[in-house]
Amino acid sequence: MSHTPTAAGTARTVTQILAAVVAVVFLLVGIAGFIPGLTTNYDQLTFAGHHSGAMLLGVFAVSVLHNLVHLLFGVAGLVLARTARGARAFLIGGGLVYLVLWLYGLLIDHGSAANFVPVNDADNWLHLGLGVGMIVLGLFPLSAGRPRADTR
């Protein structure tokens, strides 16, 4: 099935649904970064920079800026998921952004001021997976990205 009817009678493409799910995950991650317990060393959470000692789930380096970026990315994803073209743009464009962030994380010294987001090795692997995964979701399956014509 390539689309799902909504209350308004319009159809959501598979790509739109996938983009919305990814966007909601970004929103949840952004919120989780502000919750003590889900974020360890919460008292070391700083606005930005490599010196933020807060770790989401005890693994991923976070800061207020990092959390806000996740929240904004989630909001943008939900807005873009309203159309099939926007959903594809969010998934593919967002995937490219995460691949660039992965490269950034590989190239910078994690202990330097260049690590303003901040990122660590776990973030780098996550960013690689997100980048590839979002691009694949944006491209897969191309025919399921559009509602089928009514054959009645």
JSON list of C-alpha atoms in Angstrom, two decimals:
[
{"chain": "A", "resi": 1, "resn": "MET", "atom": "CA", "xyz": [0.00, 0.00, 0.00]},
{"chain": "A", "resi": 2, "resn": "SER", "atom": "CA", "xyz": [1.53, 3.28, -1.06]},
{"chain": "A", "resi": 3, "resn": "HIS", "atom": "CA", "xyz": [-0.61, 5.73, 0.88]},
{"chain": "A", "resi": 4, "resn": "THR", "atom": "CA", "xyz": [-2.68, 6.04, 4.01]},
{"chain": "A", "resi": 5, "resn": "PRO", "atom": "CA", "xyz": [-5.95, 8.01, 4.07]},
{"chain": "A", "resi": 6, "resn": "THR", "atom": "CA", "xyz": [-6.26, 10.76, 6.67]},
{"chain": "A", "resi": 7, "resn": "ALA", "atom": "CA", "xyz": [-9.32, 12.29, 8.32]},
{"chain": "A", "resi": 8, "resn": "ALA", "atom": "CA", "xyz": [-9.30, 15.09, 5.74]},
{"chain": "A", "resi": 9, "resn": "GLY", "atom": "CA", "xyz": [-9.52, 12.53, 2.93]},
{"chain": "A", "resi": 10, "resn": "THR", "atom": "CA", "xyz": [-6.04, 13.27, 1.63]},
{"chain": "A", "resi": 11, "resn": "ALA", "atom": "CA", "xyz": [-3.44, 10.56, 1.30]},
{"chain": "A", "resi": 12, "resn": "ARG", "atom": "CA", "xyz": [-0.06, 10.42, 3.00]},
{"chain": "A", "resi": 13, "resn": "THR", "atom": "CA", "xyz": [2.69, 8.75, 1.04]},
{"chain": "A", "resi": 14, "resn": "VAL", "atom": "CA", "xyz": [4.97, 6.19, 2.60]},
{"chain": "A", "resi": 15, "resn": "THR", "atom": "CA", "xyz": [7.75, 8.76, 2.36]},
{"chain": "A", "resi": 16, "resn": "GLN", "atom": "CA", "xyz": [5.67, 11.31, 4.28]},
{"chain": "A", "resi": 17, "resn": "ILE", "atom": "CA", "xyz": [4.95, 8.81, 7.03]},
{"chain": "A", "resi": 18, "resn": "LEU", "atom": "CA", "xyz": [8.62, 7.81, 7.27]},
{"chain": "A", "resi": 19, "resn": "ALA", "atom": "CA", "xyz": [9.71, 11.46, 7.38]},
{"chain": "A", "resi": 20, "resn": "ALA", "atom": "CA", "xyz": [7.19, 12.19, 10.13]},
{"chain": "A", "resi": 21, "resn": "VAL", "atom": "CA", "xyz": [8.40, 9.21, 12.17]},
{"chain": "A", "resi": 22, "resn": "VAL", "atom": "CA", "xyz": [12.03, 10.32, 11.81]},
{"chain": "A", "resi": 23, "resn": "ALA", "atom": "CA", "xyz": [11.03, 13.87, 12.78]},
{"chain": "A", "resi": 24, "resn": "VAL", "atom": "CA", "xyz": [9.22, 12.65, 15.91]},
{"chain": "A", "resi": 25, "resn": "VAL", "atom": "CA", "xyz": [12.32, 10.64, 16.89]},
{"chain": "A", "resi": 26, "resn": "PHE", "atom": "CA", "xyz": [14.41, 13.83, 16.59]},
{"chain": "A", "resi": 27, "resn": "LEU", "atom": "CA", "xyz": [11.89, 15.65, 18.80]},
{"chain": "A", "resi": 28, "resn": "LEU", "atom": "CA", "xyz": [12.01, 12.87, 21.40]},
{"chain": "A", "resi": 29, "resn": "VAL", "atom": "CA", "xyz": [15.83, 12.86, 21.38]},
{"chain": "A", "resi": 30, "resn": "GLY", "atom": "CA", "xyz": [15.88, 16.64, 21.75]},
{"chain": "A", "resi": 31, "resn": "ILE", "atom": "CA", "xyz": [13.52, 16.46, 24.73]},
{"chain": "A", "resi": 32, "resn": "ALA", "atom": "CA", "xyz": [15.40, 13.52, 26.27]},
{"chain": "A", "resi": 33, "resn": "GLY", "atom": "CA", "xyz": [18.59, 15.58, 26.26]},
{"chain": "A", "resi": 34, "resn": "PHE", "atom": "CA", "xyz": [16.95, 17.90, 28.79]},
{"chain": "A", "resi": 35, "resn": "ILE", "atom": "CA", "xyz": [15.78, 15.14, 31.15]},
{"chain": "A", "resi": 36, "resn": "PRO", "atom": "CA", "xyz": [18.07, 14.25, 34.05]},
{"chain": "A", "resi": 37, "resn": "GLY", "atom": "CA", "xyz": [18.42, 10.49, 34.27]},
{"chain": "A", "resi": 38, "resn": "LEU", "atom": "CA", "xyz": [18.06, 10.02, 30.53]},
{"chain": "A", "resi": 39, "resn": "THR", "atom": "CA", "xyz": [20.96, 12.44, 30.31]},
{"chain": "A", "resi": 40, "resn": "THR", "atom": "CA", "xyz": [23.78, 11.51, 32.67]},
{"chain": "A", "resi": 41, "resn": "ASN", "atom": "CA", "xyz": [25.99, 14.21, 34.19]},
{"chain": "A", "resi": 42, "resn": "TYR", "atom": "CA", "xyz": [23.09, 16.59, 33.64]},
{"chain": "A", "resi": 43, "resn": "ASP", "atom": "CA", "xyz": [24.70, 19.10, 36.01]},
{"chain": "A", "resi": 44, "resn": "GLN", "atom": "CA", "xyz": [27.55, 19.40, 33.46]},
{"chain": "A", "resi": 45, "resn": "LEU", "atom": "CA", "xyz": [25.21, 20.34, 30.58]},
{"chain": "A", "resi": 46, "resn": "THR", "atom": "CA", "xyz": [26.49, 23.54, 28.99]},
{"chain": "A", "resi": 47, "resn": "PHE", "atom": "CA", "xyz": [25.07, 25.64, 26.18]},
{"chain": "A", "resi": 48, "resn": "ALA", "atom": "CA", "xyz": [27.70, 24.52, 23.68]},
{"chain": "A", "resi": 49, "resn": "GLY", "atom": "CA", "xyz": [31.24, 23.24, 23.44]},
{"chain": "A", "resi": 50, "resn": "HIS", "atom": "CA", "xyz": [33.31, 20.15, 24.00]},
{"chain": "A", "resi": 51, "resn": "HIS", "atom": "CA", "xyz": [33.45, 20.77, 27.75]},
{"chain": "A", "resi": 52, "resn": "SER", "atom": "CA", "xyz": [29.78, 19.80, 28.19]},
{"chain": "A", "resi": 53, "resn": "GLY", "atom": "CA", "xyz": [29.99, 16.58, 30.21]},
{"chain": "A", "resi": 54, "resn": "ALA", "atom": "CA", "xyz": [26.33, 15.64, 29.74]},
{"chain": "A", "resi": 55, "resn": "MET", "atom": "CA", "xyz": [25.71, 12.33, 27.97]},
{"chain": "A", "resi": 56, "resn": "LEU", "atom": "CA", "xyz": [22.37, 11.25, 26.52]},
{"chain": "A", "resi": 57, "resn": "LEU", "atom": "CA", "xyz": [21.75, 7.68, 27.66]},
{"chain": "A", "resi": 58, "resn": "GLY", "atom": "CA", "xyz": [25.26, 7.81, 29.10]},
{"chain": "A", "resi": 59, "resn": "VAL", "atom": "CA", "xyz": [26.71, 7.45, 25.58]},
{"chain": "A", "resi": 60, "resn": "PHE", "atom": "CA", "xyz": [26.12, 10.46, 23.32]},
{"chain": "A", "resi": 61, "resn": "ALA", "atom": "CA", "xyz": [27.66, 13.86, 24.06]},
{"chain": "A", "resi": 62, "resn": "VAL", "atom": "CA", "xyz": [25.01, 16.58, 24.29]},
{"chain": "A", "resi": 63, "resn": "SER", "atom": "CA", "xyz": [24.71, 20.26, 25.05]},
{"chain": "A", "resi": 64, "resn": "VAL", "atom": "CA", "xyz": [21.82, 22.69, 25.07]},
{"chain": "A", "resi": 65, "resn": "LEU", "atom": "CA", "xyz": [22.74, 23.63, 21.48]},
{"chain": "A", "resi": 66, "resn": "HIS", "atom": "CA", "xyz": [22.86, 19.96, 20.44]},
{"chain": "A", "resi": 67, "resn": "ASN", "atom": "CA", "xyz": [19.42, 19.37, 21.98]},
{"chain": "A", "resi": 68, "resn": "LEU", "atom": "CA", "xyz": [17.97, 22.49, 20.34]},
{"chain": "A", "resi": 69, "resn": "VAL", "atom": "CA", "xyz": [19.29, 21.36, 16.95]},
{"chain": "A", "resi": 70, "resn": "HIS", "atom": "CA", "xyz": [17.49, 18.03, 17.40]},
{"chain": "A", "resi": 71, "resn": "LEU", "atom": "CA", "xyz": [14.28, 19.83, 18.33]},
{"chain": "A", "resi": 72, "resn": "LEU", "atom": "CA", "xyz": [14.50, 22.21, 15.36]},
{"chain": "A", "resi": 73, "resn": "PHE", "atom": "CA", "xyz": [15.33, 19.33, 13.03]},
{"chain": "A", "resi": 74, "resn": "GLY", "atom": "CA", "xyz": [12.24, 17.50, 14.30]},
{"chain": "A", "resi": 75, "resn": "VAL", "atom": "CA", "xyz": [9.98, 20.52, 13.81]},
{"chain": "A", "resi": 76, "resn": "ALA", "atom": "CA", "xyz": [11.38, 21.07, 10.31]},
{"chain": "A", "resi": 77, "resn": "GLY", "atom": "CA", "xyz": [10.79, 17.40, 9.52]},
{"chain": "A", "resi": 78, "resn": "LEU", "atom": "CA", "xyz": [7.16, 17.55, 10.63]},
{"chain": "A", "resi": 79, "resn": "VAL", "atom": "CA", "xyz": [6.56, 20.67, 8.55]},
{"chain": "A", "resi": 80, "resn": "LEU", "atom": "CA", "xyz": [8.27, 19.20, 5.49]},
{"chain": "A", "resi": 81, "resn": "ALA", "atom": "CA", "xyz": [6.47, 15.85, 5.90]},
{"chain": "A", "resi": 82, "resn": "ARG", "atom": "CA", "xyz": [3.20, 17.61, 5.05]},
{"chain": "A", "resi": 83, "resn": "THR", "atom": "CA", "xyz": [4.00, 17.12, 1.36]},
{"chain": "A", "resi": 84, "resn": "ALA", "atom": "CA", "xyz": [5.59, 14.20, -0.49]},
{"chain": "A", "resi": 85, "resn": "ARG", "atom": "CA", "xyz": [8.23, 16.46, -2.03]},
{"chain": "A", "resi": 86, "resn": "GLY", "atom": "CA", "xyz": [9.03, 18.05, 1.34]},
{"chain": "A", "resi": 87, "resn": "ALA", "atom": "CA", "xyz": [9.26, 14.64, 3.01]},
{"chain": "A", "resi": 88, "resn": "ARG", "atom": "CA", "xyz": [11.79, 13.44, 0.44]},
{"chain": "A", "resi": 89, "resn": "ALA", "atom": "CA", "xyz": [13.74, 16.69, 0.79]},
{"chain": "A", "resi": 90, "resn": "PHE", "atom": "CA", "xyz": [13.84, 16.29, 4.57]},
{"chain": "A", "resi": 91, "resn": "LEU", "atom": "CA", "xyz": [15.01, 12.69, 4.41]},
{"chain": "A", "resi": 92, "resn": "ILE", "atom": "CA", "xyz": [17.57, 13.09, 1.64]},
{"chain": "A", "resi": 93, "resn": "GLY", "atom": "CA", "xyz": [18.72, 16.61, 2.57]},
{"chain": "A", "resi": 94, "resn": "GLY", "atom": "CA", "xyz": [18.77, 15.79, 6.27]},
{"chain": "A", "resi": 95, "resn": "GLY", "atom": "CA", "xyz": [20.69, 12.61, 5.52]},
{"chain": "A", "resi": 96, "resn": "LEU", "atom": "CA", "xyz": [23.28, 14.63, 3.64]},
{"chain": "A", "resi": 97, "resn": "VAL", "atom": "CA", "xyz": [23.53, 17.05, 6.57]},
{"chain": "A", "resi": 98, "resn": "TYR", "atom": "CA", "xyz": [24.18, 14.13, 8.92]},
{"chain": "A", "resi": 99, "resn": "LEU", "atom": "CA", "xyz": [26.84, 12.71, 6.60]},
{"chain": "A", "resi": 100, "resn": "VAL", "atom": "CA", "xyz": [28.57, 16.11, 6.65]},
{"chain": "A", "resi": 101, "resn": "LEU", "atom": "CA", "xyz": [28.26, 16.14, 10.46]},
{"chain": "A", "resi": 102, "resn": "TRP", "atom": "CA", "xyz": [29.79, 12.64, 10.51]},
{"chain": "A", "resi": 103, "resn": "LEU", "atom": "CA", "xyz": [32.75, 13.86, 8.45]},
{"chain": "A", "resi": 104, "resn": "TYR", "atom": "CA", "xyz": [33.06, 16.92, 10.70]},
{"chain": "A", "resi": 105, "resn": "GLY", "atom": "CA", "xyz": [33.17, 14.66, 13.75]},
{"chain": "A", "resi": 106, "resn": "LEU", "atom": "CA", "xyz": [35.88, 12.53, 12.15]},
{"chain": "A", "resi": 107, "resn": "LEU", "atom": "CA", "xyz": [38.07, 15.47, 11.17]},
{"chain": "A", "resi": 108, "resn": "ILE", "atom": "CA", "xyz": [37.99, 17.68, 14.26]},
{"chain": "A", "resi": 109, "resn": "ASP", "atom": "CA", "xyz": [39.85, 17.22, 17.50]},
{"chain": "A", "resi": 110, "resn": "HIS", "atom": "CA", "xyz": [37.09, 16.32, 19.98]},
{"chain": "A", "resi": 111, "resn": "GLY", "atom": "CA", "xyz": [38.95, 18.19, 22.72]},
{"chain": "A", "resi": 112, "resn": "SER", "atom": "CA", "xyz": [39.19, 21.43, 20.76]},
{"chain": "A", "resi": 113, "resn": "ALA", "atom": "CA", "xyz": [36.99, 24.50, 20.42]},
{"chain": "A", "resi": 114, "resn": "ALA", "atom": "CA", "xyz": [36.02, 23.22, 16.95]},
{"chain": "A", "resi": 115, "resn": "ASN", "atom": "CA", "xyz": [33.87, 20.62, 18.74]},
{"chain": "A", "resi": 116, "resn": "PHE", "atom": "CA", "xyz": [31.20, 23.19, 19.58]},
{"chain": "A", "resi": 117, "resn": "VAL", "atom": "CA", "xyz": [28.18, 20.89, 18.97]},
{"chain": "A", "resi": 118, "resn": "PRO", "atom": "CA", "xyz": [29.65, 18.62, 20.80]},
{"chain": "A", "resi": 119, "resn": "VAL", "atom": "CA", "xyz": [30.24, 15.19, 19.24]},
{"chain": "A", "resi": 120, "resn": "ASN", "atom": "CA", "xyz": [32.06, 12.06, 20.36]},
{"chain": "A", "resi": 121, "resn": "ASP", "atom": "CA", "xyz": [32.85, 8.71, 18.70]},
{"chain": "A", "resi": 122, "resn": "ALA", "atom": "CA", "xyz": [29.38, 7.34, 19.51]},
{"chain": "A", "resi": 123, "resn": "ASP", "atom": "CA", "xyz": [27.79, 10.42, 17.91]},
{"chain": "A", "resi": 124, "resn": "ASN", "atom": "CA", "xyz": [29.96, 9.93, 14.83]},
{"chain": "A", "resi": 125, "resn": "TRP", "atom": "CA", "xyz": [28.72, 6.37, 14.33]},
{"chain": "A", "resi": 126, "resn": "LEU", "atom": "CA", "xyz": [25.15, 7.48, 14.96]},
{"chain": "A", "resi": 127, "resn": "HIS", "atom": "CA", "xyz": [25.49, 10.34, 12.47]},
{"chain": "A", "resi": 128, "resn": "LEU", "atom": "CA", "xyz": [26.82, 7.95, 9.82]},
{"chain": "A", "resi": 129, "resn": "GLY", "atom": "CA", "xyz": [23.87, 5.60, 10.40]},
{"chain": "A", "resi": 130, "resn": "LEU", "atom": "CA", "xyz": [21.37, 8.46, 10.40]},
{"chain": "A", "resi": 131, "resn": "GLY", "atom": "CA", "xyz": [22.81, 9.94, 7.23]},
{"chain": "A", "resi": 132, "resn": "VAL", "atom": "CA", "xyz": [22.74, 6.69, 5.29]},
{"chain": "A", "resi": 133, "resn": "GLY", "atom": "CA", "xyz": [19.41, 5.62, 6.78]},
{"chain": "A", "resi": 134, "resn": "MET", "atom": "CA", "xyz": [17.63, 8.89, 6.05]},
{"chain": "A", "resi": 135, "resn": "ILE", "atom": "CA", "xyz": [18.89, 8.94, 2.46]},
{"chain": "A", "resi": 136, "resn": "VAL", "atom": "CA", "xyz": [17.78, 5.34, 1.92]},
{"chain": "A", "resi": 137, "resn": "LEU", "atom": "CA", "xyz": [14.35, 6.12, 3.39]},
{"chain": "A", "resi": 138, "resn": "GLY", "atom": "CA", "xyz": [14.08, 9.16, 1.14]},
{"chain": "A", "resi": 139, "resn": "LEU", "atom": "CA", "xyz": [14.87, 7.09, -1.95]},
{"chain": "A", "resi": 140, "resn": "PHE", "atom": "CA", "xyz": [13.10, 3.85, -1.01]},
{"chain": "A", "resi": 141, "resn": "PRO", "atom": "CA", "xyz": [10.90, 2.84, -2.65]},
{"chain": "A", "resi": 142, "resn": "LEU", "atom": "CA", "xyz": [10.63, 5.50, -5.32]},
{"chain": "A", "resi": 143, "resn": "SER", "atom": "CA", "xyz": [7.26, 4.22, -6.55]},
{"chain": "A", "resi": 144, "resn": "ALA", "atom": "CA", "xyz": [5.84, 4.16, -3.01]},
{"chain": "A", "resi": 145, "resn": "GLY", "atom": "CA", "xyz": [6.57, 7.87, -2.66]},
{"chain": "A", "resi": 146, "resn": "ARG", "atom": "CA", "xyz": [3.41, 8.81, -4.57]},
{"chain": "A", "resi": 147, "resn": "PRO", "atom": "CA", "xyz": [-0.20, 7.67, -4.20]},
{"chain": "A", "resi": 148, "resn": "ARG", "atom": "CA", "xyz": [-1.31, 5.34, -6.97]},
{"chain": "A", "resi": 149, "resn": "ALA", "atom": "CA", "xyz": [-3.89, 6.53, -9.45]},
{"chain": "A", "resi": 150, "resn": "ASP", "atom": "CA", "xyz": [-7.44, 5.41, -8.77]},
{"chain": "A", "resi": 151, "resn": "THR", "atom": "CA", "xyz": [-8.16, 2.49, -11.10]},
{"chain": "A", "resi": 152, "resn": "ARG", "atom": "CA", "xyz": [-11.95, 2.50, -10.78]}
]
